[in-house]
Amino acid sequence: MNGLVDIHCHLLPGIDDGAADLEASLAMARMSVEQGVETIVVTPHQLGAFECNRGDDIRRRTAELQAELTRHDIPLRVLPGADVRIEDHMIAGLQSGDVLSLGDHRRHVLLELPHELYFPLEPVLNGLKRIGMAGVLSHPERNAGLLARQDLIESLVDDGCLMQVTAGSLVGGFGPDSQAMAERMASRGLIHFLSTDGHSPKRRRPRLGEAYTRAVELVGEDAARLWCSENPRAVAEGREVVPGPIVVRKPRRGWSLFSRGAA
């Protein structure tokens, strides 16, 4: 499928642990286009160990990368964003614009937990709601704390947290435990976005098209399109994404997607 949108990709060169240089960025961009992606929200790390990454610098680098993509005839649109480590001063940074929301629309914030643990997100989600923003939790299926307490996912989704699962997890790139959790979340309608979290053309490659194909096998084309195109496109355009779980069920042939509360 074409028309895919990736809202989590470390495509900017030389700013974090993602693409090392422009050559790597261009290689990742070409891979993404081959996978059917037409828009990427670039998400360098902010806060935590990457406190030095500032909003205006990310905006400038994103515009420079777009110019390079155009110069190299790569049909890909890039928008500014960030993979934001949850810190006490995160809300203030979002309000000032120094910490970036996805697409720089001040509507959706990509939230990163420490990989090795989980801590309650309700205060963070409530703080974002007070300033008119929604939290998108990045790669919950790879967080050690949530892998050990998978029952927490449903309550977080019920509380309005949007879930972004890594494309590579769904196709087995992060091991059987993360794959099993990603598949379980898919079957229970607890995913809002599939995104690549791409870091390199060789290591953690962008694989959104492969994940789309796997999602079709698991839950049908409607759900796969929602997670890989419709919801991420809404984020990229600054529109609302409906929170809460969706209801998926298995009819006589394959899986179909129904709105929450469908019979």
PDB file of C-alpha atoms in Angstrom:
ATOM      1  CA  MET A   1       0.000   0.000   0.000  1.00  0.00           C
ATOM      2  CA  ASN A   2       1.137   3.560  -0.769  1.00  0.00           C
ATOM      3  CA  GLY A   3       0.230   6.669   1.193  1.00  0.00           C
ATOM      4  CA  LEU A   4       1.716   5.504   4.492  1.00  0.00           C
ATOM      5  CA  VAL A   5       2.753   8.027   7.148  1.00  0.00           C
ATOM      6  CA  ASP A   6       5.509   7.428   9.704  1.00  0.00           C
ATOM      7  CA  ILE A   7       5.287   9.553  12.875  1.00  0.00           C
ATOM      8  CA  HIS A   8       8.375   8.138  14.626  1.00  0.00           C
ATOM      9  CA  CYS A   9      11.649   8.059  12.709  1.00  0.00           C
ATOM     10  CA  HIS A  10      15.153   9.272  13.617  1.00  0.00           C
ATOM     11  CA  LEU A  11      15.824  10.561  10.118  1.00  0.00           C
ATOM     12  CA  LEU A  12      17.603  13.857  10.832  1.00  0.00           C
ATOM     13  CA  PRO A  13      21.344  13.445  10.277  1.00  0.00           C
ATOM     14  CA  GLY A  14      23.876  13.866  13.068  1.00  0.00           C
ATOM     15  CA  ILE A  15      21.557  15.018  15.847  1.00  0.00           C
ATOM     16  CA  ASP A  16      21.043  11.897  17.983  1.00  0.00           C
ATOM     17  CA  ASP A  17      21.554   8.116  17.779  1.00  0.00           C
ATOM     18  CA  GLY A  18      19.697   7.928  14.468  1.00  0.00           C
ATOM     19  CA  ALA A  19      21.012   8.686  10.984  1.00  0.00           C
ATOM     20  CA  ALA A  20      24.736   9.413  11.314  1.00  0.00           C
ATOM     21  CA  ASP A  21      25.000  11.700   8.280  1.00  0.00           C
ATOM     22  CA  LEU A  22      23.125  12.956   5.243  1.00  0.00           C
ATOM     23  CA  GLU A  23      24.027   9.875   3.217  1.00  0.00           C
ATOM     24  CA  ALA A  24      22.350   7.670   5.848  1.00  0.00           C
ATOM     25  CA  SER A  25      19.311   9.948   5.938  1.00  0.00           C
ATOM     26  CA  LEU A  26      18.890   9.781   2.178  1.00  0.00           C
ATOM     27  CA  ALA A  27      19.275   5.985   2.204  1.00  0.00           C
ATOM     28  CA  MET A  28      16.591   5.690   4.905  1.00  0.00           C
ATOM     29  CA  ALA A  29      14.341   8.065   2.977  1.00  0.00           C
ATOM     30  CA  ARG A  30      14.641   5.951  -0.181  1.00  0.00           C
ATOM     31  CA  MET A  31      13.874   2.799   1.836  1.00  0.00           C
ATOM     32  CA  SER A  32      10.804   4.470   3.302  1.00  0.00           C
ATOM     33  CA  VAL A  33       9.507   5.514  -0.126  1.00  0.00           C
ATOM     34  CA  GLU A  34      10.026   1.942  -1.370  1.00  0.00           C
ATOM     35  CA  GLN A  35       7.922   0.761   1.600  1.00  0.00           C
ATOM     36  CA  GLY A  36       5.061   3.048   0.528  1.00  0.00           C
ATOM     37  CA  VAL A  37       5.709   5.995   2.876  1.00  0.00           C
ATOM     38  CA  GLU A  38       4.943   9.494   1.636  1.00  0.00           C
ATOM     39  CA  THR A  39       5.307  11.540   4.870  1.00  0.00           C
ATOM     40  CA  ILE A  40       7.641  11.216   7.853  1.00  0.00           C
ATOM     41  CA  VAL A  41       7.515  13.198  11.083  1.00  0.00           C
ATOM     42  CA  VAL A  42      11.178  13.305  12.071  1.00  0.00           C
ATOM     43  CA  THR A  43      11.595  12.587  15.779  1.00  0.00           C
ATOM     44  CA  PRO A  44      15.074  13.194  17.191  1.00  0.00           C
ATOM     45  CA  HIS A  45      15.371  12.613  20.911  1.00  0.00           C
ATOM     46  CA  GLN A  46      14.651  15.546  23.185  1.00  0.00           C
ATOM     47  CA  LEU A  47      15.242  15.894  26.941  1.00  0.00           C
ATOM     48  CA  GLY A  48      16.976  13.243  29.005  1.00  0.00           C
ATOM     49  CA  ALA A  49      20.415  12.578  27.528  1.00  0.00           C
ATOM     50  CA  PHE A  50      19.530  14.855  24.586  1.00  0.00           C
ATOM     51  CA  GLU A  51      18.741  18.029  26.513  1.00  0.00           C
ATOM     52  CA  CYS A  52      20.917  19.914  24.000  1.00  0.00           C
ATOM     53  CA  ASN A  53      18.431  19.357  21.140  1.00  0.00           C
ATOM     54  CA  ARG A  54      16.337  22.504  20.889  1.00  0.00           C
ATOM     55  CA  GLY A  55      13.111  23.111  19.034  1.00  0.00           C
ATOM     56  CA  ASP A  56      14.320  25.787  16.627  1.00  0.00           C
ATOM     57  CA  ASP A  57      17.364  23.714  15.652  1.00  0.00           C
ATOM     58  CA  ILE A  58      15.141  20.716  14.862  1.00  0.00           C
ATOM     59  CA  ARG A  59      12.864  22.928  12.761  1.00  0.00           C
ATOM     60  CA  ARG A  60      15.840  24.319  10.838  1.00  0.00           C
ATOM     61  CA  ARG A  61      17.378  20.883  10.252  1.00  0.00           C
ATOM     62  CA  THR A  62      14.037  19.530   9.064  1.00  0.00           C
ATOM     63  CA  ALA A  63      13.734  22.291   6.452  1.00  0.00           C
ATOM     64  CA  GLU A  64      17.318  21.589   5.317  1.00  0.00           C
ATOM     65  CA  LEU A  65      16.591  17.870   4.983  1.00  0.00           C
ATOM     66  CA  GLN A  66      13.454  18.603   2.954  1.00  0.00           C
ATOM     67  CA  ALA A  67      15.565  20.675   0.578  1.00  0.00           C
ATOM     68  CA  GLU A  68      18.049  17.802   0.193  1.00  0.00           C
ATOM     69  CA  LEU A  69      15.247  15.310  -0.466  1.00  0.00           C
ATOM     70  CA  THR A  70      13.911  17.602  -3.186  1.00  0.00           C
ATOM     71  CA  ARG A  71      17.390  18.050  -4.659  1.00  0.00           C
ATOM     72  CA  HIS A  72      17.847  14.263  -4.831  1.00  0.00           C
ATOM     73  CA  ASP A  73      14.362  13.696  -6.331  1.00  0.00           C
ATOM     74  CA  ILE A  74      13.150  11.659  -3.346  1.00  0.00           C
ATOM     75  CA  PRO A  75       9.338  12.068  -3.156  1.00  0.00           C
ATOM     76  CA  LEU A  76       9.055  12.318   0.613  1.00  0.00           C
ATOM     77  CA  ARG A  77       7.648  15.066   2.838  1.00  0.00           C
ATOM     78  CA  VAL A  78       9.250  15.580   6.248  1.00  0.00           C
ATOM     79  CA  LEU A  79       7.784  17.451   9.221  1.00  0.00           C
ATOM     80  CA  PRO A  80       9.407  18.437  12.528  1.00  0.00           C
ATOM     81  CA  GLY A  81       8.757  16.526  15.740  1.00  0.00           C
ATOM     82  CA  ALA A  82      10.572  14.855  18.622  1.00  0.00           C
ATOM     83  CA  ASP A  83      10.810  11.675  20.669  1.00  0.00           C
ATOM     84  CA  VAL A  84      10.419  13.301  24.083  1.00  0.00           C
ATOM     85  CA  ARG A  85      11.812  11.748  27.251  1.00  0.00           C
ATOM     86  CA  ILE A  86       9.357  12.382  30.076  1.00  0.00           C
ATOM     87  CA  GLU A  87      10.868  14.992  32.427  1.00  0.00           C
ATOM     88  CA  ASP A  88       9.464  17.340  35.051  1.00  0.00           C
ATOM     89  CA  HIS A  89       9.940  20.398  32.816  1.00  0.00           C
ATOM     90  CA  MET A  90       8.512  18.774  29.668  1.00  0.00           C
ATOM     91  CA  ILE A  91       5.157  20.587  29.868  1.00  0.00           C
ATOM     92  CA  ALA A  92       6.819  23.999  30.144  1.00  0.00           C
ATOM     93  CA  GLY A  93       9.002  23.185  27.146  1.00  0.00           C
ATOM     94  CA  LEU A  94       5.988  22.168  25.088  1.00  0.00           C
ATOM     95  CA  GLN A  95       4.178  25.379  26.000  1.00  0.00           C
ATOM     96  CA  SER A  96       7.145  27.503  24.959  1.00  0.00           C
ATOM     97  CA  GLY A  97       7.693  25.527  21.744  1.00  0.00           C
ATOM     98  CA  ASP A  98      11.224  24.532  22.666  1.00  0.00           C
ATOM     99  CA  VAL A  99      10.066  20.918  23.060  1.00  0.00           C
ATOM    100  CA  LEU A 100       8.383  19.763  19.863  1.00  0.00           C
ATOM    101  CA  SER A 101       5.026  18.112  19.370  1.00  0.00           C
ATOM    102  CA  LEU A 102       4.470  15.833  16.377  1.00  0.00           C
ATOM    103  CA  GLY A 103       4.286  17.875  13.200  1.00  0.00           C
ATOM    104  CA  ASP A 104       4.820  20.985  15.372  1.00  0.00           C
ATOM    105  CA  HIS A 105       1.046  21.384  15.678  1.00  0.00           C
ATOM    106  CA  ARG A 106       0.947  21.350  19.509  1.00  0.00           C
ATOM    107  CA  ARG A 107      -1.647  18.572  19.538  1.00  0.00           C
ATOM    108  CA  HIS A 108       0.203  15.256  19.947  1.00  0.00           C
ATOM    109  CA  VAL A 109       3.366  14.528  21.936  1.00  0.00           C
ATOM    110  CA  LEU A 110       5.479  11.408  21.419  1.00  0.00           C
ATOM    111  CA  LEU A 111       6.369  10.224  24.934  1.00  0.00           C
ATOM    112  CA  GLU A 112       9.387   8.062  25.716  1.00  0.00           C
ATOM    113  CA  LEU A 113       9.689   6.074  28.934  1.00  0.00           C
ATOM    114  CA  PRO A 114      13.025   4.691  30.118  1.00  0.00           C
ATOM    115  CA  HIS A 115      13.328   1.311  28.371  1.00  0.00           C
ATOM    116  CA  GLU A 116      14.003  -0.599  31.570  1.00  0.00           C
ATOM    117  CA  LEU A 117      11.017   0.523  33.673  1.00  0.00           C
ATOM    118  CA  TYR A 118       7.477   1.841  33.735  1.00  0.00           C
ATOM    119  CA  PHE A 119       6.148   4.575  35.984  1.00  0.00           C
ATOM    120  CA  PRO A 120       2.536   5.822  36.179  1.00  0.00           C
ATOM    121  CA  LEU A 121       1.657   8.035  33.216  1.00  0.00           C
ATOM    122  CA  GLU A 122      -1.663   9.384  34.467  1.00  0.00           C
ATOM    123  CA  PRO A 123      -0.143  12.630  35.866  1.00  0.00           C
ATOM    124  CA  VAL A 124       1.665  13.217  32.566  1.00  0.00           C
ATOM    125  CA  LEU A 125      -1.452  12.545  30.486  1.00  0.00           C
ATOM    126  CA  ASN A 126      -3.523  14.830  32.697  1.00  0.00           C
ATOM    127  CA  GLY A 127      -0.908  17.575  32.434  1.00  0.00           C
ATOM    128  CA  LEU A 128      -0.995  17.327  28.652  1.00  0.00           C
ATOM    129  CA  LYS A 129      -4.794  17.430  28.615  1.00  0.00           C
ATOM    130  CA  ARG A 130      -4.721  20.676  30.583  1.00  0.00           C
ATOM    131  CA  ILE A 131      -2.743  22.337  27.783  1.00  0.00           C
ATOM    132  CA  GLY A 132      -4.836  20.790  25.004  1.00  0.00           C
ATOM    133  CA  MET A 133      -2.412  18.045  23.977  1.00  0.00           C
ATOM    134  CA  ALA A 134      -2.604  14.257  23.803  1.00  0.00           C
ATOM    135  CA  GLY A 135       0.160  11.813  24.705  1.00  0.00           C
ATOM    136  CA  VAL A 136       1.359   9.157  22.255  1.00  0.00           C
ATOM    137  CA  LEU A 137       3.338   6.458  24.056  1.00  0.00           C
ATOM    138  CA  SER A 138       6.208   5.235  21.901  1.00  0.00           C
ATOM    139  CA  HIS A 139       6.962   1.501  21.647  1.00  0.00           C
ATOM    140  CA  PRO A 140       5.134   0.230  24.795  1.00  0.00           C
ATOM    141  CA  GLU A 141       5.758  -3.332  23.577  1.00  0.00           C
ATOM    142  CA  ARG A 142       9.505  -2.806  24.088  1.00  0.00           C
ATOM    143  CA  ASN A 143       9.318  -1.357  27.611  1.00  0.00           C
ATOM    144  CA  ALA A 144      10.484  -3.856  30.248  1.00  0.00           C
ATOM    145  CA  GLY A 145       7.984  -2.654  32.833  1.00  0.00           C
ATOM    146  CA  LEU A 146       5.012  -2.907  30.489  1.00  0.00           C
ATOM    147  CA  LEU A 147       6.145  -6.276  29.146  1.00  0.00           C
ATOM    148  CA  ALA A 148       5.909  -7.495  32.748  1.00  0.00           C
ATOM    149  CA  ARG A 149       2.549  -5.725  33.361  1.00  0.00           C
ATOM    150  CA  GLN A 150       0.696  -5.881  30.076  1.00  0.00           C
ATOM    151  CA  ASP A 151      -2.625  -5.421  31.864  1.00  0.00           C
ATOM    152  CA  LEU A 152      -1.720  -1.729  32.257  1.00  0.00           C
ATOM    153  CA  ILE A 153      -2.041  -1.067  28.529  1.00  0.00           C
ATOM    154  CA  GLU A 154      -5.835  -1.253  28.435  1.00  0.00           C
ATOM    155  CA  SER A 155      -6.278   1.152  31.364  1.00  0.00           C
ATOM    156  CA  LEU A 156      -3.868   3.625  29.744  1.00  0.00           C
ATOM    157  CA  VAL A 157      -5.804   3.468  26.476  1.00  0.00           C
ATOM    158  CA  ASP A 158      -9.068   3.964  28.380  1.00  0.00           C
ATOM    159  CA  ASP A 159      -7.469   7.037  29.987  1.00  0.00           C
ATOM    160  CA  GLY A 160      -6.860   8.577  26.566  1.00  0.00           C
ATOM    161  CA  CYS A 161      -3.266   7.550  25.944  1.00  0.00           C
ATOM    162  CA  LEU A 162      -2.561   6.845  22.271  1.00  0.00           C
ATOM    163  CA  MET A 163      -0.320   3.843  21.550  1.00  0.00           C
ATOM    164  CA  GLN A 164       2.450   3.746  18.935  1.00  0.00           C
ATOM    165  CA  VAL A 165       3.805   0.250  18.296  1.00  0.00           C
ATOM    166  CA  THR A 166       7.082  -0.262  16.429  1.00  0.00           C
ATOM    167  CA  ALA A 167       6.775  -1.714  12.938  1.00  0.00           C
ATOM    168  CA  GLY A 168       9.798  -3.942  13.557  1.00  0.00           C
ATOM    169  CA  SER A 169       8.201  -5.448  16.657  1.00  0.00           C
ATOM    170  CA  LEU A 170       5.215  -6.672  14.673  1.00  0.00           C
ATOM    171  CA  VAL A 171       7.495  -8.480  12.207  1.00  0.00           C
ATOM    172  CA  GLY A 172       9.776 -10.005  14.846  1.00  0.00           C
ATOM    173  CA  GLY A 173      12.673  -7.559  14.747  1.00  0.00           C
ATOM    174  CA  PHE A 174      12.759  -7.013  18.519  1.00  0.00           C
ATOM    175  CA  GLY A 175      12.380 -10.588  19.693  1.00  0.00           C
ATOM    176  CA  PRO A 176       9.477 -12.929  20.452  1.00  0.00           C
ATOM    177  CA  ASP A 177       8.289 -11.185  23.628  1.00  0.00           C
ATOM    178  CA  SER A 178       7.837  -7.795  21.958  1.00  0.00           C
ATOM    179  CA  GLN A 179       6.289  -9.432  18.906  1.00  0.00           C
ATOM    180  CA  ALA A 180       3.795 -11.368  21.035  1.00  0.00           C
ATOM    181  CA  MET A 181       2.816  -8.217  22.930  1.00  0.00           C
ATOM    182  CA  ALA A 182       2.436  -6.234  19.679  1.00  0.00           C
ATOM    183  CA  GLU A 183       0.211  -8.961  18.236  1.00  0.00           C
ATOM    184  CA  ARG A 184      -1.844  -9.091  21.438  1.00  0.00           C
ATOM    185  CA  MET A 185      -2.344  -5.320  21.348  1.00  0.00           C
ATOM    186  CA  ALA A 186      -3.359  -5.547  17.704  1.00  0.00           C
ATOM    187  CA  SER A 187      -5.935  -8.269  18.317  1.00  0.00           C
ATOM    188  CA  ARG A 188      -7.446  -6.268  21.193  1.00  0.00           C
ATOM    189  CA  GLY A 189      -7.590  -2.983  19.286  1.00  0.00           C
ATOM    190  CA  LEU A 190      -5.071  -1.267  21.567  1.00  0.00           C
ATOM    191  CA  ILE A 191      -2.929   0.286  18.815  1.00  0.00           C
ATOM    192  CA  HIS A 192      -3.380   3.727  17.252  1.00  0.00           C
ATOM    193  CA  PHE A 193      -0.191   3.946  15.168  1.00  0.00           C
ATOM    194  CA  LEU A 194       2.387   1.651  13.632  1.00  0.00           C
ATOM    195  CA  SER A 195       5.631   3.583  13.118  1.00  0.00           C
ATOM    196  CA  THR A 196       9.196   2.577  12.329  1.00  0.00           C
ATOM    197  CA  ASP A 197      11.389   4.167  15.021  1.00  0.00           C
ATOM    198  CA  GLY A 198      13.942   3.885  12.204  1.00  0.00           C
ATOM    199  CA  HIS A 199      17.526   4.693  13.167  1.00  0.00           C
ATOM    200  CA  SER A 200      19.759   3.604  10.301  1.00  0.00           C
ATOM    201  CA  PRO A 201      19.745   2.127   6.788  1.00  0.00           C
ATOM    202  CA  LYS A 202      21.482  -0.944   8.248  1.00  0.00           C
ATOM    203  CA  ARG A 203      20.426  -1.148  11.900  1.00  0.00           C
ATOM    204  CA  ARG A 204      16.755  -0.689  12.805  1.00  0.00           C
ATOM    205  CA  ARG A 205      15.748   0.032   9.222  1.00  0.00           C
ATOM    206  CA  PRO A 206      12.380   1.685   8.453  1.00  0.00           C
ATOM    207  CA  ARG A 207       9.979  -1.229   7.747  1.00  0.00           C
ATOM    208  CA  LEU A 208       6.506   0.292   7.741  1.00  0.00           C
ATOM    209  CA  GLY A 209       5.315  -1.444   4.578  1.00  0.00           C
ATOM    210  CA  GLU A 210       6.255  -4.842   6.025  1.00  0.00           C
ATOM    211  CA  ALA A 211       4.361  -4.053   9.224  1.00  0.00           C
ATOM    212  CA  TYR A 212       1.335  -2.964   7.198  1.00  0.00           C
ATOM    213  CA  THR A 213       1.315  -6.319   5.421  1.00  0.00           C
ATOM    214  CA  ARG A 214       1.576  -8.174   8.739  1.00  0.00           C
ATOM    215  CA  ALA A 215      -1.210  -6.057  10.248  1.00  0.00           C
ATOM    216  CA  VAL A 216      -3.471  -6.959   7.325  1.00  0.00           C
ATOM    217  CA  GLU A 217      -2.830 -10.633   8.086  1.00  0.00           C
ATOM    218  CA  LEU A 218      -3.639 -10.141  11.777  1.00  0.00           C
ATOM    219  CA  VAL A 219      -6.567  -7.723  11.811  1.00  0.00           C
ATOM    220  CA  GLY A 220      -7.517  -6.906   8.248  1.00  0.00           C
ATOM    221  CA  GLU A 221      -6.969  -4.087   5.791  1.00  0.00           C
ATOM    222  CA  ASP A 222      -9.196  -1.525   7.531  1.00  0.00           C
ATOM    223  CA  ALA A 223      -7.253  -1.656  10.795  1.00  0.00           C
ATOM    224  CA  ALA A 224      -3.893  -1.728   9.007  1.00  0.00           C
ATOM    225  CA  ARG A 225      -4.845   1.367   7.019  1.00  0.00           C
ATOM    226  CA  LEU A 226      -6.026   3.120  10.181  1.00  0.00           C
ATOM    227  CA  TRP A 227      -2.718   2.463  11.993  1.00  0.00           C
ATOM    228  CA  CYS A 228      -0.328   3.109   9.098  1.00  0.00           C
ATOM    229  CA  SER A 229      -2.093   5.851   7.139  1.00  0.00           C
ATOM    230  CA  GLU A 230      -5.266   7.434   8.507  1.00  0.00           C
ATOM    231  CA  ASN A 231      -4.344   8.065  12.153  1.00  0.00           C
ATOM    232  CA  PRO A 232      -0.727   9.116  11.468  1.00  0.00           C
ATOM    233  CA  ARG A 233      -1.908  11.381   8.652  1.00  0.00           C
ATOM    234  CA  ALA A 234      -4.278  13.070  11.092  1.00  0.00           C
ATOM    235  CA  VAL A 235      -1.327  13.709  13.421  1.00  0.00           C
ATOM    236  CA  ALA A 236       0.807  15.039  10.563  1.00  0.00           C
ATOM    237  CA  GLU A 237      -1.997  17.448   9.643  1.00  0.00           C
ATOM    238  CA  GLY A 238      -2.761  18.517  13.210  1.00  0.00           C
ATOM    239  CA  ARG A 239      -6.157  16.803  13.376  1.00  0.00           C
ATOM    240  CA  GLU A 240      -7.668  14.793  16.224  1.00  0.00           C
ATOM    241  CA  VAL A 241      -7.111  11.056  16.580  1.00  0.00           C
ATOM    242  CA  VAL A 242     -10.018   9.334  18.323  1.00  0.00           C
ATOM    243  CA  PRO A 243      -8.726   7.863  21.617  1.00  0.00           C
ATOM    244  CA  GLY A 244      -9.732   4.588  23.234  1.00  0.00           C
ATOM    245  CA  PRO A 245      -9.650   1.036  21.884  1.00  0.00           C
ATOM    246  CA  ILE A 246     -11.179  -0.045  18.639  1.00  0.00           C
ATOM    247  CA  VAL A 247     -13.174  -3.254  18.355  1.00  0.00           C
ATOM    248  CA  VAL A 248     -11.825  -5.904  16.000  1.00  0.00           C
ATOM    249  CA  ARG A 249     -13.569  -9.165  15.344  1.00  0.00           C
ATOM    250  CA  LYS A 250     -13.025 -12.119  13.063  1.00  0.00           C
ATOM    251  CA  PRO A 251     -15.865 -12.669  10.577  1.00  0.00           C
ATOM    252  CA  ARG A 252     -16.119 -15.650   8.285  1.00  0.00           C
ATOM    253  CA  ARG A 253     -13.168 -14.479   6.184  1.00  0.00           C
ATOM    254  CA  GLY A 254     -10.362 -12.501   7.814  1.00  0.00           C
ATOM    255  CA  TRP A 255     -10.524  -9.661  10.306  1.00  0.00           C
ATOM    256  CA  SER A 256     -12.609  -6.531  10.024  1.00  0.00           C
ATOM    257  CA  LEU A 257     -12.460  -3.253  11.908  1.00  0.00           C
ATOM    258  CA  PHE A 258     -15.442  -1.736  13.676  1.00  0.00           C
ATOM    259  CA  SER A 259     -15.754   1.434  15.724  1.00  0.00           C
ATOM    260  CA  ARG A 260     -15.677   1.211  19.482  1.00  0.00           C
ATOM    261  CA  GLY A 261     -18.856  -0.334  20.828  1.00  0.00           C
ATOM    262  CA  ALA A 262     -19.880  -1.959  17.554  1.00  0.00           C
ATOM    263  CA  ALA A 263     -22.031  -5.030  17.788  1.00  0.00           C
TER     264      ALA A 263
END
